[in-house]
Amino acid sequence: MKMSAEEPVSVERREGVVHLDGALTLGNATAALDAAASVFDGGNDQKGNKLVFDLSGLWQSDSAALAVLLEWRREALRRNRQLEYRNAPERLAQLARLSDLESVLGLDGHV
């Protein structure tokens, strides 16, 4: 059963990777930012410097999702951390491409 677009997206760390599941839209962007705040406090690789977000569980996204991903990238830079987004859904990759943010977010090879 899918969540509604207004419910907070699930942000869960599993096996060293932060998994996003659900919808990431304007209706829940702030909640998504809040949900991921603790992720930046500790690392998710063995060295503790690289954060990996798996986006494959996002079943809905809009331009607010790009803003959230950009804010997470800024937060990683502020903390001198590496950040990688993996498995971006095609819709999100298209939005990034249309907004000329594909390479900024590292979604060029969004698989």
mmCIF file of N, CA and C in Angstrom, residues 54-107:
data_model
loop_
_atom_site.group_PDB
_atom_site.id
_atom_site.type_symbol
_atom_site.label_atom_id
_atom_site.label_comp_id
_atom_site.label_asym_id
_atom_site.label_seq_id
_atom_site.Cartn_x
_atom_site.Cartn_y
_atom_site.Cartn_z
ATOM 1 N N ASP A 54 19.848 5.819 -1.288
ATOM 2 C CA ASP A 54 19.214 5.021 -2.337
ATOM 3 C C ASP A 54 17.815 5.595 -2.561
ATOM 4 N N LEU A 55 17.566 6.079 -3.764
ATOM 5 C CA LEU A 55 16.317 6.748 -4.098
ATOM 6 C C LEU A 55 15.310 5.832 -4.791
ATOM 7 N N SER A 56 15.632 4.559 -4.921
ATOM 8 C CA SER A 56 14.787 3.648 -5.704
ATOM 9 C C SER A 56 13.390 3.472 -5.127
ATOM 10 N N GLY A 57 13.204 3.740 -3.834
ATOM 11 C CA GLY A 57 11.895 3.570 -3.214
ATOM 12 C C GLY A 57 10.969 4.763 -3.360
ATOM 13 N N LEU A 58 11.431 5.812 -4.047
ATOM 14 C CA LEU A 58 10.568 6.975 -4.252
ATOM 15 C C LEU A 58 9.595 6.689 -5.389
ATOM 16 N N TRP A 59 8.319 6.601 -5.075
ATOM 17 C CA TRP A 59 7.333 6.310 -6.112
ATOM 18 C C TRP A 59 6.684 7.573 -6.655
ATOM 19 N N GLN A 60 6.945 8.710 -6.004
ATOM 20 C CA GLN A 60 6.436 9.986 -6.509
ATOM 21 C C GLN A 60 7.401 11.086 -6.088
ATOM 22 N N SER A 61 7.636 12.035 -6.992
ATOM 23 C CA SER A 61 8.505 13.166 -6.661
ATOM 24 C C SER A 61 8.097 14.352 -7.524
ATOM 25 N N ASP A 62 8.435 15.528 -7.045
ATOM 26 C CA ASP A 62 8.199 16.746 -7.810
ATOM 27 C C ASP A 62 9.399 17.660 -7.622
ATOM 28 N N SER A 63 9.269 18.910 -8.017
ATOM 29 C CA SER A 63 10.412 19.821 -7.924
ATOM 30 C C SER A 63 10.868 20.033 -6.485
ATOM 31 N N ALA A 64 9.980 19.869 -5.524
ATOM 32 C CA ALA A 64 10.385 19.983 -4.118
ATOM 33 C C ALA A 64 11.388 18.893 -3.758
ATOM 34 N N ALA A 65 11.295 17.732 -4.381
ATOM 35 C CA ALA A 65 12.267 16.659 -4.138
ATOM 36 C C ALA A 65 13.662 17.117 -4.547
ATOM 37 N N LEU A 66 13.757 17.833 -5.654
ATOM 38 C CA LEU A 66 15.061 18.360 -6.072
ATOM 39 C C LEU A 66 15.603 19.336 -5.038
ATOM 40 N N ALA A 67 14.727 20.170 -4.492
ATOM 41 C CA ALA A 67 15.159 21.123 -3.466
ATOM 42 C C ALA A 67 15.673 20.388 -2.234
ATOM 43 N N VAL A 68 15.012 19.309 -1.855
ATOM 44 C CA VAL A 68 15.444 18.507 -0.703
ATOM 45 C C VAL A 68 16.811 17.883 -0.985
ATOM 46 N N LEU A 69 16.984 17.296 -2.162
ATOM 47 C CA LEU A 69 18.266 16.682 -2.517
ATOM 48 C C LEU A 69 19.386 17.722 -2.544
ATOM 49 N N LEU A 70 19.069 18.923 -3.033
ATOM 50 C CA LEU A 70 20.066 19.998 -3.034
ATOM 51 C C LEU A 70 20.429 20.417 -1.611
ATOM 52 N N GLU A 71 19.441 20.507 -0.750
ATOM 53 C CA GLU A 71 19.715 20.885 0.643
ATOM 54 C C GLU A 71 20.562 19.821 1.331
ATOM 55 N N TRP A 72 20.285 18.549 1.065
ATOM 56 C CA TRP A 72 21.110 17.483 1.644
ATOM 57 C C TRP A 72 22.535 17.572 1.117
ATOM 58 N N ARG A 73 22.697 17.903 -0.157
ATOM 59 C CA ARG A 73 24.038 18.060 -0.725
ATOM 60 C C ARG A 73 24.750 19.219 -0.026
ATOM 61 N N ARG A 74 24.047 20.338 0.175
ATOM 62 C CA ARG A 74 24.645 21.483 0.879
ATOM 63 C C ARG A 74 25.043 21.114 2.309
ATOM 64 N N GLU A 75 24.175 20.365 2.977
ATOM 65 C CA GLU A 75 24.481 19.952 4.353
ATOM 66 C C GLU A 75 25.722 19.065 4.390
ATOM 67 N N ALA A 76 25.826 18.165 3.431
ATOM 68 C CA ALA A 76 27.014 17.304 3.355
ATOM 69 C C ALA A 76 28.271 18.146 3.140
ATOM 70 N N LEU A 77 28.190 19.121 2.256
ATOM 71 C CA LEU A 77 29.344 19.994 2.002
ATOM 72 C C LEU A 77 29.708 20.788 3.256
ATOM 73 N N ARG A 78 28.696 21.305 3.961
ATOM 74 C CA ARG A 78 28.959 22.051 5.200
ATOM 75 C C ARG A 78 29.704 21.197 6.216
ATOM 76 N N ARG A 79 29.410 19.908 6.206
ATOM 77 C CA ARG A 79 30.025 18.994 7.174
ATOM 78 C C ARG A 79 31.243 18.276 6.604
ATOM 79 N N ASN A 80 31.658 18.704 5.404
ATOM 80 C CA ASN A 80 32.815 18.100 4.747
ATOM 81 C C ASN A 80 32.635 16.601 4.551
ATOM 82 N N ARG A 81 31.455 16.237 4.083
ATOM 83 C CA ARG A 81 31.121 14.825 3.844
ATOM 84 C C ARG A 81 30.871 14.623 2.355
ATOM 85 N N GLN A 82 31.132 13.443 1.883
ATOM 86 C CA GLN A 82 30.777 13.066 0.515
ATOM 87 C C GLN A 82 29.335 12.570 0.530
ATOM 88 N N LEU A 83 28.622 12.806 -0.547
ATOM 89 C CA LEU A 83 27.246 12.353 -0.646
ATOM 90 C C LEU A 83 27.015 11.769 -2.029
ATOM 91 N N GLU A 84 26.348 10.643 -2.060
ATOM 92 C CA GLU A 84 26.053 9.981 -3.336
ATOM 93 C C GLU A 84 24.588 9.584 -3.353
ATOM 94 N N TYR A 85 23.916 9.927 -4.458
ATOM 95 C CA TYR A 85 22.546 9.476 -4.676
ATOM 96 C C TYR A 85 22.585 8.331 -5.670
ATOM 97 N N ARG A 86 21.901 7.244 -5.331
ATOM 98 C CA ARG A 86 21.857 6.070 -6.214
ATOM 99 C C ARG A 86 20.414 5.749 -6.591
ATOM 100 N N ASN A 87 20.270 5.139 -7.743
ATOM 101 C CA ASN A 87 19.002 4.554 -8.185
ATOM 102 C C ASN A 87 17.849 5.549 -8.224
ATOM 103 N N ALA A 88 18.113 6.724 -8.768
ATOM 104 C CA ALA A 88 17.050 7.714 -8.902
ATOM 105 C C ALA A 88 15.990 7.212 -9.871
ATOM 106 N N PRO A 89 14.717 7.308 -9.497
ATOM 107 C CA PRO A 89 13.652 6.937 -10.426
ATOM 108 C C PRO A 89 13.709 7.834 -11.670
ATOM 109 N N GLU A 90 13.261 7.323 -12.776
ATOM 110 C CA GLU A 90 13.337 8.046 -14.043
ATOM 111 C C GLU A 90 12.658 9.416 -13.968
ATOM 112 N N ARG A 91 11.526 9.504 -13.310
ATOM 113 C CA ARG A 91 10.797 10.787 -13.198
ATOM 114 C C ARG A 91 11.665 11.839 -12.486
ATOM 115 N N LEU A 92 12.317 11.462 -11.422
ATOM 116 C CA LEU A 92 13.175 12.378 -10.682
ATOM 117 C C LEU A 92 14.389 12.775 -11.524
ATOM 118 N N ALA A 93 14.963 11.821 -12.223
ATOM 119 C CA ALA A 93 16.106 12.114 -13.098
ATOM 120 C C ALA A 93 15.694 13.064 -14.221
ATOM 121 N N GLN A 94 14.485 12.902 -14.747
ATOM 122 C CA GLN A 94 13.988 13.810 -15.791
ATOM 123 C C GLN A 94 13.823 15.227 -15.250
ATOM 124 N N LEU A 95 13.267 15.349 -14.053
ATOM 125 C CA LEU A 95 13.121 16.669 -13.434
ATOM 126 C C LEU A 95 14.488 17.328 -13.249
ATOM 127 N N ALA A 96 15.460 16.555 -12.795
ATOM 128 C CA ALA A 96 16.810 17.081 -12.605
ATOM 129 C C ALA A 96 17.410 17.522 -13.934
ATOM 130 N N ARG A 97 17.188 16.727 -14.961
ATOM 131 C CA ARG A 97 17.706 17.047 -16.291
ATOM 132 C C ARG A 97 17.070 18.338 -16.809
ATOM 133 N N LEU A 98 15.755 18.464 -16.686
ATOM 134 C CA LEU A 98 15.044 19.662 -17.151
ATOM 135 C C LEU A 98 15.447 20.905 -16.367
ATOM 136 N N SER A 99 15.823 20.728 -15.127
ATOM 137 C CA SER A 99 16.220 21.844 -14.264
ATOM 138 C C SER A 99 17.715 22.122 -14.335
ATOM 139 N N ASP A 100 18.414 21.360 -15.167
ATOM 140 C CA ASP A 100 19.860 21.488 -15.311
ATOM 141 C C ASP A 100 20.585 21.214 -13.990
ATOM 142 N N LEU A 101 20.059 20.265 -13.220
ATOM 143 C CA LEU A 101 20.650 19.893 -11.936
ATOM 144 C C LEU A 101 21.172 18.460 -11.918
ATOM 145 N N GLU A 102 21.069 17.793 -13.035
ATOM 146 C CA GLU A 102 21.442 16.386 -13.104
ATOM 147 C C GLU A 102 22.889 16.151 -12.658
ATOM 148 N N SER A 103 23.828 16.920 -13.188
ATOM 149 C CA SER A 103 25.223 16.705 -12.812
ATOM 150 C C SER A 103 25.520 17.265 -11.420
ATOM 151 N N VAL A 104 24.852 18.338 -11.017
ATOM 152 C CA VAL A 104 25.049 18.894 -9.674
ATOM 153 C C VAL A 104 24.691 17.857 -8.616
ATOM 154 N N LEU A 105 23.606 17.142 -8.848
ATOM 155 C CA LEU A 105 23.148 16.121 -7.903
ATOM 156 C C LEU A 105 23.815 14.774 -8.126
ATOM 157 N N GLY A 106 24.545 14.641 -9.213
ATOM 158 C CA GLY A 106 25.205 13.370 -9.504
ATOM 159 C C GLY A 106 24.234 12.327 -10.023
ATOM 160 N N LEU A 107 23.186 12.773 -10.710
ATOM 161 C CA LEU A 107 22.195 11.836 -11.230
ATOM 162 C C LEU A 107 22.416 11.540 -12.712
#
